[in-house]
Short mmCIF file of C-alpha atoms and ligand atoms in Angstrom, two decimals:
data_model
loop_
_atom_site.label_atom_id
_atom_site.label_comp_id
_atom_site.label_asym_id
_atom_site.label_seq_id
_atom_site.Cartn_x
_atom_site.Cartn_y
_atom_site.Cartn_z
CA MET A 1 62.92 67.99 208.97
CA SER A 2 63.80 71.50 207.82
CA PRO A 3 62.29 72.49 204.46
CA LEU A 4 64.42 72.09 201.34
CA PRO A 5 66.21 75.24 200.27
CA ALA A 6 64.60 77.02 197.31
CA PHE A 7 65.96 76.29 193.84
CA ASP A 8 68.53 78.94 192.93
CA ALA A 9 68.94 79.44 189.17
CA SER A 10 72.37 80.97 189.74
CA ASP A 11 73.53 78.02 191.87
CA PRO A 12 71.34 75.00 191.02
CA LEU A 13 73.64 72.50 192.77
CA GLY A 14 74.04 74.55 195.94
CA ILE A 15 77.81 74.82 195.45
CA ASP A 16 77.79 77.93 197.62
CA ASP A 17 77.36 75.56 200.59
CA LEU A 18 80.92 74.35 199.98
CA LEU A 19 82.31 77.82 200.62
CA GLY A 20 83.30 79.38 203.91
CA ASP A 21 82.69 83.02 204.87
CA GLU A 22 86.18 84.06 203.80
CA ASP A 23 85.75 82.36 200.44
CA ARG A 24 82.51 84.26 199.86
CA ALA A 25 84.15 87.51 200.92
CA VAL A 26 86.97 87.03 198.39
CA ARG A 27 84.48 86.15 195.65
CA ASP A 28 82.21 89.10 196.38
CA THR A 29 85.08 91.60 196.63
CA VAL A 30 86.55 90.58 193.29
CA ARG A 31 83.12 90.42 191.65
CA SER A 32 82.28 93.92 192.81
CA TRP A 33 85.68 95.29 191.71
CA ALA A 34 85.20 93.79 188.24
CA ALA A 35 81.64 95.16 188.03
CA ASP A 36 82.90 98.60 188.92
CA ARG A 37 86.24 98.79 187.10
CA VAL A 38 86.00 96.45 184.12
CA LEU A 39 82.43 95.80 182.99
CA PRO A 40 81.50 99.43 182.22
CA HIS A 41 84.50 99.78 179.85
CA ILE A 42 85.36 96.36 178.53
CA ALA A 43 83.37 96.50 175.27
CA GLU A 44 85.11 99.74 174.32
CA TRP A 45 88.55 98.40 175.27
CA TYR A 46 87.85 95.26 173.32
CA GLU A 47 86.66 97.15 170.25
CA ASN A 48 89.75 99.38 170.38
CA GLY A 49 92.06 96.42 171.04
CA GLU A 50 93.64 97.97 174.12
CA LEU A 51 93.81 97.77 177.89
CA PRO A 52 94.21 101.43 178.84
CA GLY A 53 95.14 102.13 182.44
CA ILE A 54 96.67 98.66 182.79
CA ARG A 55 99.14 99.95 185.38
CA GLU A 56 96.37 101.46 187.48
CA LEU A 57 94.34 98.25 187.15
CA ALA A 58 97.38 96.25 188.26
CA ARG A 59 97.80 98.43 191.34
CA GLU A 60 94.13 98.04 192.21
CA LEU A 61 94.37 94.27 191.77
CA GLY A 62 97.42 94.42 194.03
CA SER A 63 95.41 96.27 196.69
CA LEU A 64 92.75 93.56 196.46
CA GLY A 65 95.44 90.95 197.16
CA ALA A 66 94.78 89.30 193.78
CA LEU A 67 98.41 89.22 192.58
CA GLY A 68 100.31 86.14 193.71
CA MET A 69 97.22 85.44 195.78
CA PRO A 70 98.05 81.92 197.07
CA LEU A 71 101.72 82.74 197.68
CA THR A 72 102.91 83.47 201.20
CA GLY A 73 105.13 86.27 202.49
CA TYR A 74 106.59 89.17 200.46
CA GLY A 75 103.29 91.07 200.53
CA CYS A 76 101.29 88.18 199.04
CA ALA A 77 97.84 87.34 200.39
CA GLY A 78 98.51 83.71 201.35
CA ALA A 79 94.99 82.80 200.20
CA SER A 80 93.80 79.26 199.64
CA ALA A 81 93.80 77.72 196.17
CA VAL A 82 89.98 77.70 196.25
CA GLN A 83 89.95 81.44 197.00
CA TYR A 84 92.39 82.10 194.18
CA GLY A 85 90.16 80.05 191.88
CA LEU A 86 87.06 82.00 192.89
CA ALA A 87 88.92 85.23 192.08
CA CYS A 88 89.93 83.88 188.66
CA LEU A 89 86.31 82.95 187.95
CA GLU A 90 85.06 86.41 188.81
CA LEU A 91 87.80 88.13 186.81
CA GLU A 92 87.20 86.01 183.73
CA ALA A 93 83.45 86.56 184.02
CA ALA A 94 84.41 90.15 183.22
CA ASP A 95 87.02 89.31 180.56
CA SER A 96 89.67 86.66 179.96
CA GLY A 97 92.20 89.45 179.39
CA ILE A 98 91.91 90.62 183.00
CA ARG A 99 92.27 87.07 184.31
CA SER A 100 95.29 86.65 182.02
CA LEU A 101 96.93 89.73 183.52
CA VAL A 102 96.49 88.23 186.98
CA SER A 103 97.47 84.66 185.97
CA VAL A 104 100.70 85.70 184.31
CA GLN A 105 101.65 88.07 187.09
CA GLY A 106 100.89 85.72 189.97
CA SER A 107 100.93 82.13 188.77
CA LEU A 108 103.76 82.44 186.27
CA ALA A 109 106.15 85.34 186.92
CA MET A 110 105.75 85.65 190.70
CA TYR A 111 105.38 81.91 191.24
CA ALA A 112 108.65 81.26 189.36
CA ILE A 113 110.54 83.73 191.53
CA HIS A 114 108.83 82.58 194.75
CA ARG A 115 109.43 78.87 194.12
CA PHE A 116 112.78 78.87 192.30
CA GLY A 117 114.34 82.27 193.10
CA SER A 118 117.02 83.26 195.59
CA GLU A 119 116.07 85.18 198.72
CA GLU A 120 117.55 88.32 197.11
CA GLN A 121 115.44 87.86 193.99
CA ARG A 122 112.30 87.35 196.10
CA GLN A 123 113.00 90.44 198.20
CA ARG A 124 113.78 92.55 195.17
CA TRP A 125 110.76 91.68 193.01
CA LEU A 126 107.90 90.04 194.89
CA PRO A 127 106.64 92.87 197.16
CA ALA A 128 106.48 95.30 194.22
CA MET A 129 104.81 92.68 192.03
CA ALA A 130 102.28 91.76 194.74
CA ALA A 131 101.39 95.45 194.99
CA GLY A 132 101.02 95.72 191.21
CA GLU A 133 103.76 98.35 191.04
CA VAL A 134 105.85 96.13 188.78
CA ILE A 135 104.19 94.02 186.09
CA GLY A 136 105.79 90.70 185.19
CA CYS A 137 105.73 88.47 182.13
CA PHE A 138 106.77 84.88 181.46
CA GLY A 139 108.62 83.98 178.29
CA LEU A 140 108.55 80.32 177.35
CA THR A 141 106.95 80.12 173.86
CA GLU A 142 109.09 80.92 170.84
CA PRO A 143 108.12 81.55 167.21
CA ASP A 144 109.09 77.97 166.26
CA HIS A 145 108.53 76.22 169.60
CA GLY A 146 105.11 76.44 171.26
CA SER A 147 103.73 73.08 172.36
CA ASP A 148 107.24 71.66 172.40
CA PRO A 149 109.29 74.07 174.50
CA ALA A 150 112.04 71.44 174.79
CA GLY A 151 113.17 72.62 171.35
CA MET A 152 113.66 76.25 172.44
CA ARG A 153 116.47 78.18 170.77
CA THR A 154 116.83 81.12 173.14
CA ARG A 155 120.26 80.66 174.58
CA ALA A 156 122.10 81.88 177.65
CA ARG A 157 125.88 81.60 177.64
CA ARG A 158 128.30 82.42 180.41
CA ASP A 159 130.73 85.25 179.75
CA GLY A 160 133.09 85.69 182.68
CA GLY A 161 130.80 86.17 185.65
CA ASP A 162 127.87 87.27 183.49
CA TRP A 163 125.12 85.58 181.51
CA VAL A 164 124.39 86.72 177.96
CA LEU A 165 120.92 85.94 176.54
CA THR A 166 120.03 85.85 172.87
CA GLY A 167 116.79 84.76 171.25
CA ARG A 168 113.12 85.52 170.73
CA LYS A 169 109.97 84.71 172.64
CA MET A 170 106.53 84.98 171.07
CA TRP A 171 102.96 85.57 172.24
CA ILE A 172 104.00 86.86 175.65
CA THR A 173 101.18 88.28 177.79
CA ASN A 174 102.06 91.60 179.49
CA GLY A 175 105.40 91.70 177.59
CA SER A 176 105.39 95.36 176.51
CA VAL A 177 104.21 96.66 179.88
CA ALA A 178 106.40 94.43 182.06
CA GLY A 179 109.13 95.74 184.33
CA VAL A 180 110.49 92.24 184.76
CA ALA A 181 110.47 89.19 182.50
CA VAL A 182 111.03 85.61 183.60
CA VAL A 183 112.73 84.14 180.52
CA TRP A 184 113.51 80.47 179.98
CA ALA A 185 116.65 79.73 177.94
CA ARG A 186 118.84 76.84 176.92
CA THR A 187 122.23 76.70 178.67
CA ASP A 188 125.06 74.18 178.82
CA GLU A 189 123.37 72.91 182.02
CA GLY A 190 119.92 72.50 180.43
CA VAL A 191 116.97 74.91 180.46
CA ARG A 192 117.31 77.65 183.08
CA GLY A 193 115.10 80.56 184.12
CA PHE A 194 116.38 84.15 184.17
CA VAL A 195 114.98 87.21 185.89
CA VAL A 196 115.41 89.95 183.33
CA PRO A 197 114.75 93.62 184.15
CA THR A 198 113.10 94.92 180.98
CA ASP A 199 115.29 98.03 180.91
CA ALA A 200 118.37 95.83 180.37
CA PRO A 201 120.21 96.91 177.18
CA GLY A 202 119.32 94.59 174.28
CA PHE A 203 115.84 93.74 175.60
CA SER A 204 112.79 94.92 173.67
CA ALA A 205 109.14 93.83 173.60
CA PRO A 206 107.22 94.93 170.52
CA GLU A 207 103.46 94.51 170.93
CA ILE A 208 101.63 92.00 168.72
CA LYS A 209 98.74 93.65 166.88
CA HIS A 210 95.83 92.36 164.76
CA LYS A 211 94.56 89.86 167.36
CA TRP A 212 90.90 88.89 167.09
CA SER A 213 90.93 87.29 170.52
CA LEU A 214 92.03 88.62 173.91
CA ARG A 215 91.87 92.11 172.47
CA ALA A 216 91.84 93.70 175.94
CA SER A 217 95.18 92.15 176.83
CA VAL A 218 98.74 93.11 175.99
CA THR A 219 100.53 90.40 173.98
CA SER A 220 104.11 90.86 172.80
CA GLU A 221 107.21 89.42 171.30
CA LEU A 222 110.33 89.48 173.47
CA VAL A 223 113.57 90.17 171.64
CA LEU A 224 116.78 89.38 173.51
CA ASP A 225 119.77 90.73 171.65
CA GLU A 226 122.90 89.89 173.63
CA VAL A 227 121.25 90.88 176.91
CA ARG A 228 123.99 90.88 179.56
CA LEU A 229 122.89 89.91 183.05
CA PRO A 230 124.81 89.41 186.28
CA ALA A 231 125.51 85.89 187.54
CA ASP A 232 122.71 86.18 190.10
CA ALA A 233 120.01 86.71 187.43
CA VAL A 234 119.52 82.97 187.06
CA LEU A 235 116.81 81.25 189.13
CA PRO A 236 119.08 79.10 191.29
CA GLU A 237 116.66 76.44 192.47
CA VAL A 238 115.72 74.69 189.23
CA SER A 239 117.14 73.47 185.98
CA GLY A 240 115.34 71.61 183.21
CA LEU A 241 111.83 71.93 181.79
CA ARG A 242 110.40 70.97 185.15
CA GLY A 243 110.89 74.65 186.09
CA PRO A 244 108.54 76.32 183.59
CA LEU A 245 106.16 73.34 183.53
CA SER A 246 105.70 73.57 187.32
CA CYS A 247 104.68 77.21 186.92
CA LEU A 248 102.22 76.23 184.21
CA ASN A 249 100.40 73.88 186.60
CA HIS A 250 99.43 76.89 188.69
CA ALA A 251 98.33 79.09 185.83
CA ARG A 252 96.39 76.22 184.23
CA TYR A 253 94.64 75.64 187.55
CA GLY A 254 93.45 79.28 187.50
CA ILE A 255 92.10 78.75 184.00
CA VAL A 256 90.06 75.75 185.15
CA TRP A 257 88.07 78.23 187.25
CA GLY A 258 88.39 81.22 184.95
CA ALA A 259 86.84 79.49 181.93
CA MET A 260 83.73 78.87 184.00
CA GLY A 261 83.53 82.63 184.64
CA ALA A 262 83.35 83.33 180.91
CA ALA A 263 80.78 80.55 180.61
CA ARG A 264 78.70 81.93 183.49
CA SER A 265 78.59 85.36 181.91
CA CYS A 266 77.36 83.85 178.62
CA PHE A 267 74.79 81.66 180.36
CA GLU A 268 73.40 84.58 182.36
CA SER A 269 73.25 86.68 179.23
CA ALA A 270 71.36 83.96 177.35
CA LEU A 271 68.94 83.28 180.21
CA GLY A 272 68.11 86.95 180.70
CA TYR A 273 67.71 87.53 176.98
CA ALA A 274 65.52 84.46 176.45
CA LYS A 275 63.12 85.56 179.17
CA GLU A 276 62.74 89.04 177.61
CA ARG A 277 62.82 88.33 173.90
CA GLU A 278 59.44 87.43 172.40
CA GLN A 279 58.81 85.60 169.14
CA PHE A 280 55.61 83.91 168.02
CA GLY A 281 53.87 85.79 170.81
CA ARG A 282 55.84 84.43 173.75
CA PRO A 283 59.30 84.64 175.36
CA VAL A 284 61.79 82.46 173.51
CA ALA A 285 62.65 80.97 176.94
CA GLY A 286 59.24 79.25 176.78
CA PHE A 287 60.18 77.12 173.78
CA GLN A 288 61.32 73.61 174.58
CA LEU A 289 64.32 73.86 172.28
CA THR A 290 65.57 76.95 174.13
CA GLN A 291 64.99 75.28 177.47
CA ALA A 292 67.00 72.26 176.34
CA LYS A 293 69.88 74.62 175.52
CA LEU A 294 69.61 76.43 178.86
CA ALA A 295 69.42 73.18 180.80
CA ASP A 296 72.44 71.71 179.03
CA MET A 297 74.41 74.92 179.54
CA ALA A 298 73.55 75.00 183.25
CA VAL A 299 74.55 71.34 183.67
CA GLU A 300 77.98 71.82 182.08
CA LEU A 301 78.57 75.16 183.81
CA HIS A 302 77.95 73.86 187.30
CA LYS A 303 79.67 70.51 186.69
CA GLY A 304 82.68 72.57 185.61
CA ILE A 305 82.55 74.71 188.75
CA LEU A 306 82.28 71.58 190.90
CA LEU A 307 85.30 70.11 189.12
CA ALA A 308 87.25 73.33 189.71
CA HIS A 309 86.28 73.25 193.35
CA HIS A 310 87.36 69.63 193.68
CA LEU A 311 90.76 70.40 192.12
CA GLY A 312 91.11 73.43 194.38
CA ARG A 313 90.59 71.32 197.45
CA ARG A 314 93.18 68.87 196.20
CA MET A 315 95.62 71.70 195.61
CA ASP A 316 95.01 73.04 199.10
CA ALA A 317 95.66 69.55 200.47
CA GLY A 318 98.90 69.30 198.43
CA ARG A 319 97.45 66.39 196.42
CA LEU A 320 96.82 67.90 192.99
CA ARG A 321 98.64 66.08 190.20
CA PRO A 322 99.55 67.79 186.89
CA GLU A 323 97.40 65.24 185.03
CA GLN A 324 94.43 66.36 187.12
CA VAL A 325 95.10 69.96 186.12
CA SER A 326 95.14 68.83 182.48
CA PHE A 327 91.80 67.07 183.08
CA GLY A 328 90.31 70.30 184.38
CA LYS A 329 91.72 72.62 181.76
CA LEU A 330 90.74 70.29 178.93
CA ASN A 331 87.18 69.89 180.14
CA ASN A 332 86.38 73.35 181.41
CA VAL A 333 87.76 75.36 178.48
CA ARG A 334 86.13 73.05 175.96
CA GLU A 335 82.77 73.16 177.76
CA ALA A 336 83.00 76.92 178.26
CA MET A 337 83.39 77.31 174.51
CA GLU A 338 80.36 75.14 173.89
CA ILE A 339 78.32 77.14 176.42
CA CYS A 340 79.36 80.42 174.76
CA ARG A 341 78.47 79.14 171.29
CA THR A 342 75.07 77.92 172.49
CA ALA A 343 74.44 81.24 174.27
CA ARG A 344 75.22 83.03 171.04
CA THR A 345 72.49 81.12 169.24
CA VAL A 346 69.96 82.00 171.96
CA LEU A 347 70.67 85.69 171.40
CA GLY A 348 70.09 85.40 167.65
CA ALA A 349 71.60 88.30 165.73
CA ASN A 350 72.28 90.18 168.96
CA GLY A 351 74.62 87.33 169.83
CA ILE A 352 77.24 88.72 167.46
CA SER A 353 77.10 92.24 168.90
CA LEU A 354 79.56 93.72 171.38
CA GLU A 355 76.51 95.12 173.16
CA TYR A 356 76.40 91.67 174.77
CA PRO A 357 79.40 89.85 176.26
CA VAL A 358 78.88 86.55 174.48
CA MET A 359 80.90 86.92 171.29
CA ARG A 360 83.72 88.64 173.19
CA HIS A 361 83.98 85.69 175.58
CA ALA A 362 83.70 83.21 172.72
CA THR A 363 86.59 84.79 170.81
CA ASN A 364 88.66 85.11 174.00
CA LEU A 365 88.23 81.43 174.71
CA GLU A 366 89.89 80.62 171.38
CA SER A 367 93.13 81.84 172.97
CA VAL A 368 92.41 80.18 176.29
CA LEU A 369 91.97 76.87 174.45
CA THR A 370 95.45 77.30 172.94
CA TYR A 371 97.58 78.91 175.61
CA GLU A 372 98.81 77.12 178.72
CA GLY A 373 98.88 73.94 176.64
CA THR A 374 96.56 73.33 173.71
CA VAL A 375 93.59 71.02 174.03
CA GLU A 376 95.63 68.38 172.19
CA MET A 377 98.52 68.67 174.69
CA HIS A 378 96.15 68.04 177.57
CA GLN A 379 94.56 65.10 175.77
CA LEU A 380 98.06 63.67 175.25
CA VAL A 381 99.02 64.26 178.90
CA LEU A 382 95.93 62.31 179.94
CA GLY A 383 96.48 59.76 177.19
CA LYS A 384 99.99 59.11 178.47
CA ALA A 385 98.78 58.82 182.06
CA LEU A 386 96.02 56.40 181.05
CA THR A 387 98.06 54.19 178.75
CA GLY A 388 101.63 54.60 179.93
CA LEU A 389 102.55 55.41 176.31
CA ASP A 390 104.01 58.79 175.32
CA ALA A 391 102.39 59.93 172.04
CA PHE A 392 103.93 63.43 171.92
CA ARG A 393 106.73 62.44 169.62
CA GLY A 394 104.84 60.12 167.26
P1 TGC B 1 108.74 65.69 179.69
O1 TGC B 1 109.93 64.91 179.20
O2 TGC B 1 107.45 64.98 179.91
O3 TGC B 1 109.11 66.47 181.02
C1 TGC B 1 110.28 67.23 181.16
C2 TGC B 1 110.46 67.48 182.65
O4 TGC B 1 109.38 68.29 183.14
C3 TGC B 1 108.62 67.55 184.13
N1 TGC B 1 107.20 67.87 183.90
C4 TGC B 1 106.48 68.59 184.75
N2 TGC B 1 106.78 69.12 185.93
C5 TGC B 1 105.82 69.81 186.57
N3 TGC B 1 104.60 69.96 186.04
C6 TGC B 1 104.24 69.45 184.85
N4 TGC B 1 103.03 69.63 184.37
C7 TGC B 1 105.21 68.71 184.15
N5 TGC B 1 105.23 68.07 182.95
C8 TGC B 1 106.45 67.53 182.82
C9 TGC B 1 108.96 66.10 183.90
O5 TGC B 1 108.77 65.35 185.07
C10 TGC B 1 110.41 66.20 183.50
O6 TGC B 1 111.15 66.47 184.68
P2 TGC B 1 112.65 65.87 184.88
O7 TGC B 1 113.08 66.44 186.20
O8 TGC B 1 112.47 64.38 184.86
O9 TGC B 1 113.45 66.37 183.71
O10 TGC B 1 108.55 66.90 178.68
P3 TGC B 1 108.16 66.90 177.16
O11 TGC B 1 109.21 67.66 176.42
O12 TGC B 1 107.81 65.51 176.70
O13 TGC B 1 106.85 67.83 177.16
C11 TGC B 1 105.70 67.50 177.80
C12 TGC B 1 104.59 68.51 177.42
C13 TGC B 1 104.25 68.44 175.94
C14 TGC B 1 103.38 68.11 178.24
C15 TGC B 1 105.03 69.94 177.76
O14 TGC B 1 106.06 70.37 176.94
C16 TGC B 1 103.90 70.94 177.65
O15 TGC B 1 103.15 71.10 178.61
N6 TGC B 1 103.76 71.65 176.50
C17 TGC B 1 102.81 72.74 176.37
C18 TGC B 1 103.54 74.06 176.46
C19 TGC B 1 102.72 75.11 177.15
O16 TGC B 1 101.76 74.86 177.82
N7 TGC B 1 103.14 76.35 177.01
C20 TGC B 1 102.50 77.42 177.71
C21 TGC B 1 103.33 78.67 177.65
S1 TGC B 1 102.90 79.89 178.88
C22 TGC B 1 101.41 80.47 178.41
O17 TGC B 1 100.79 80.00 177.52
C23 TGC B 1 100.88 81.59 179.21
S2 TGC B 1 99.36 82.21 178.68
C24 TGC B 1 98.86 82.85 180.16
C25 TGC B 1 97.77 83.80 180.13
O18 TGC B 1 97.81 84.82 179.39
O19 TGC B 1 96.83 83.58 180.93
P1 FAD B 2 101.89 74.70 167.97
O1 FAD B 2 102.66 74.14 169.08
O2 FAD B 2 102.61 75.09 166.72
O3 FAD B 2 100.65 73.84 167.67
C1 FAD B 2 99.86 73.94 166.47
C2 FAD B 2 98.82 72.83 166.51
O4 FAD B 2 99.47 71.55 166.45
C3 FAD B 2 97.99 72.83 167.80
O5 FAD B 2 96.67 72.43 167.52
C4 FAD B 2 98.69 71.76 168.65
O6 FAD B 2 97.86 71.19 169.63
C5 FAD B 2 99.05 70.76 167.55
N1 FAD B 2 100.14 69.88 167.97
C6 FAD B 2 101.42 70.22 168.28
N2 FAD B 2 102.12 69.13 168.64
C7 FAD B 2 101.26 68.08 168.57
C8 FAD B 2 101.37 66.68 168.85
N3 FAD B 2 102.50 66.13 169.30
N4 FAD B 2 100.25 65.92 168.66
C9 FAD B 2 99.09 66.46 168.26
N5 FAD B 2 98.93 67.76 167.98
C10 FAD B 2 100.01 68.56 168.14
N6 FAD B 2 103.34 81.76 175.87
C11 FAD B 2 104.20 82.13 176.86
O7 FAD B 2 105.27 81.54 177.00
N7 FAD B 2 103.89 83.14 177.70
C12 FAD B 2 102.74 83.85 177.60
O8 FAD B 2 102.49 84.77 178.40
C13 FAD B 2 101.82 83.51 176.55
N8 FAD B 2 100.69 84.23 176.38
C14 FAD B 2 99.88 83.96 175.30
C15 FAD B 2 98.79 84.80 175.02
C16 FAD B 2 98.00 84.57 173.91
C17 FAD B 2 96.87 85.51 173.58
C18 FAD B 2 98.25 83.45 173.08
C19 FAD B 2 97.36 83.16 171.91
C20 FAD B 2 99.32 82.61 173.35
C21 FAD B 2 100.15 82.88 174.44
N9 FAD B 2 101.30 82.09 174.70
C22 FAD B 2 102.17 82.43 175.70
C23 FAD B 2 101.68 81.05 173.75
C24 FAD B 2 100.93 79.73 173.94
O9 FAD B 2 101.33 79.08 175.09
C25 FAD B 2 101.19 78.88 172.69
O10 FAD B 2 100.50 79.50 171.61
C26 FAD B 2 100.76 77.45 172.86
O11 FAD B 2 101.58 76.77 173.79
C27 FAD B 2 100.75 76.68 171.52
O12 FAD B 2 101.90 76.87 170.80
P2 FAD B 2 101.84 77.31 169.25
O13 FAD B 2 100.91 78.46 169.12
O14 FAD B 2 103.23 77.47 168.79
O15 FAD B 2 101.15 76.10 168.52
#
């Protein structure tokens, strides 16, 4: 019998064995890009509440094939869902804001056009978006309608051959830097999606300031003041909430992996710190209470990665149900937050400093817990699937 492989603190369950060479190549390429282009600057960007050079970063992510990664054709990489997940994990290990940029571009804006757009819309937008030359955003949430988008007020009416859009969207990632916005609006035929060039008269996207989470990410309001669009601006292949909610499945799937990236960064930070930091004459890693924390963090981290991997394989096999995505997002974001909080305690006072990544990840995850469906929405999705009873509306 061949000897057992050595215990690997960075991969205690041997999950790496589940990956193929191409998977590892994707993971390592994205990890090394993030180490080079994000990690040296992220604390400063975060402190300043900005993402300078976002257009250059988008182009670089485009060159890596990270934008619209699992989509096929139109300059997209045609990667597997597992590979896309690995990329999300590595990006979010750097910062949730960078993963958000990629999620919104690929899983929301590009996915909507790829899945529900006309051939002309795909040809016009997808190659430039895959290359990162055009940034996209996705406008579903409104000031008064977040968890319940069915109540949206943004309206599109027909005027001759044109569509005219009026309304407001809120908390829109990439909004102020986008060249194209996928906007969901109420019409006489139900909810429809519109591809809106952001230079259309009547469109504006003021940036939302004073965020204490996702500070290295652009978040905006979208104002649509009688925005006139040609008849072919509508996404022809879908009507109803099924359209935006289908896109959300893909972005939520990326978060299942991404959250574990933030958690991994916090775990590694805590482990490294605990081995170096001495109190009472010995490294704090030698105390049983610290070891209990590290063991529990490692267990939840690698269970979460296994879960992400399992869902990725189901997605690649075309067998991933939306309820399973809710399962993953609910668990992995919640556990990532717990891991980050525990890591913060291991670092003591240093845990609150931007010199370490822990507090930055912890505050980012407050947004991740809320966007793409709050924790309560995912509990209710699972609750409905388990009981057959819909508790959303009381
Ligand atoms: P309901 O009546 O259940 O469904 C309406 C129609 O939609 C279909 N559907 C889905 N289709 C695909 N995937 C899903 N996950 C779906 N969920 C529902 C459903 O079959 C039905 O289709 P049809 O053809 O029969 O009409 O809808 P509801 O009004 O009861 O709402 C259900 C609920 C609460 C789960 C849904 O509204 C919801 O998910 N709310 C949360 C909203 C949300 O997640 N917003 C996210 C905005 S985007 C964002 O946050 C981006 S942040 C990205 C970043 O920066 O990384
Ligand atoms: P609400 O829906 O007002 O919820 C408030 C609280 O009530 C929550 O705890 C919620 O779970 C709870 N609640 C609501 N209904 C129920 C119920 N039936 N039962 C039990 N509890 C309930 N949106 C986009 O469209 N595009 C984007 O790019 C985007 N990017 C974002 C970026 C950031 C940084 C943030 C913070 C948000 C972003 N969002 C985006 C918006 C996000 O999707 C919403 O914030 C989210 O869906 C929740 O909506 P809300 O904030 O209006 O909260």
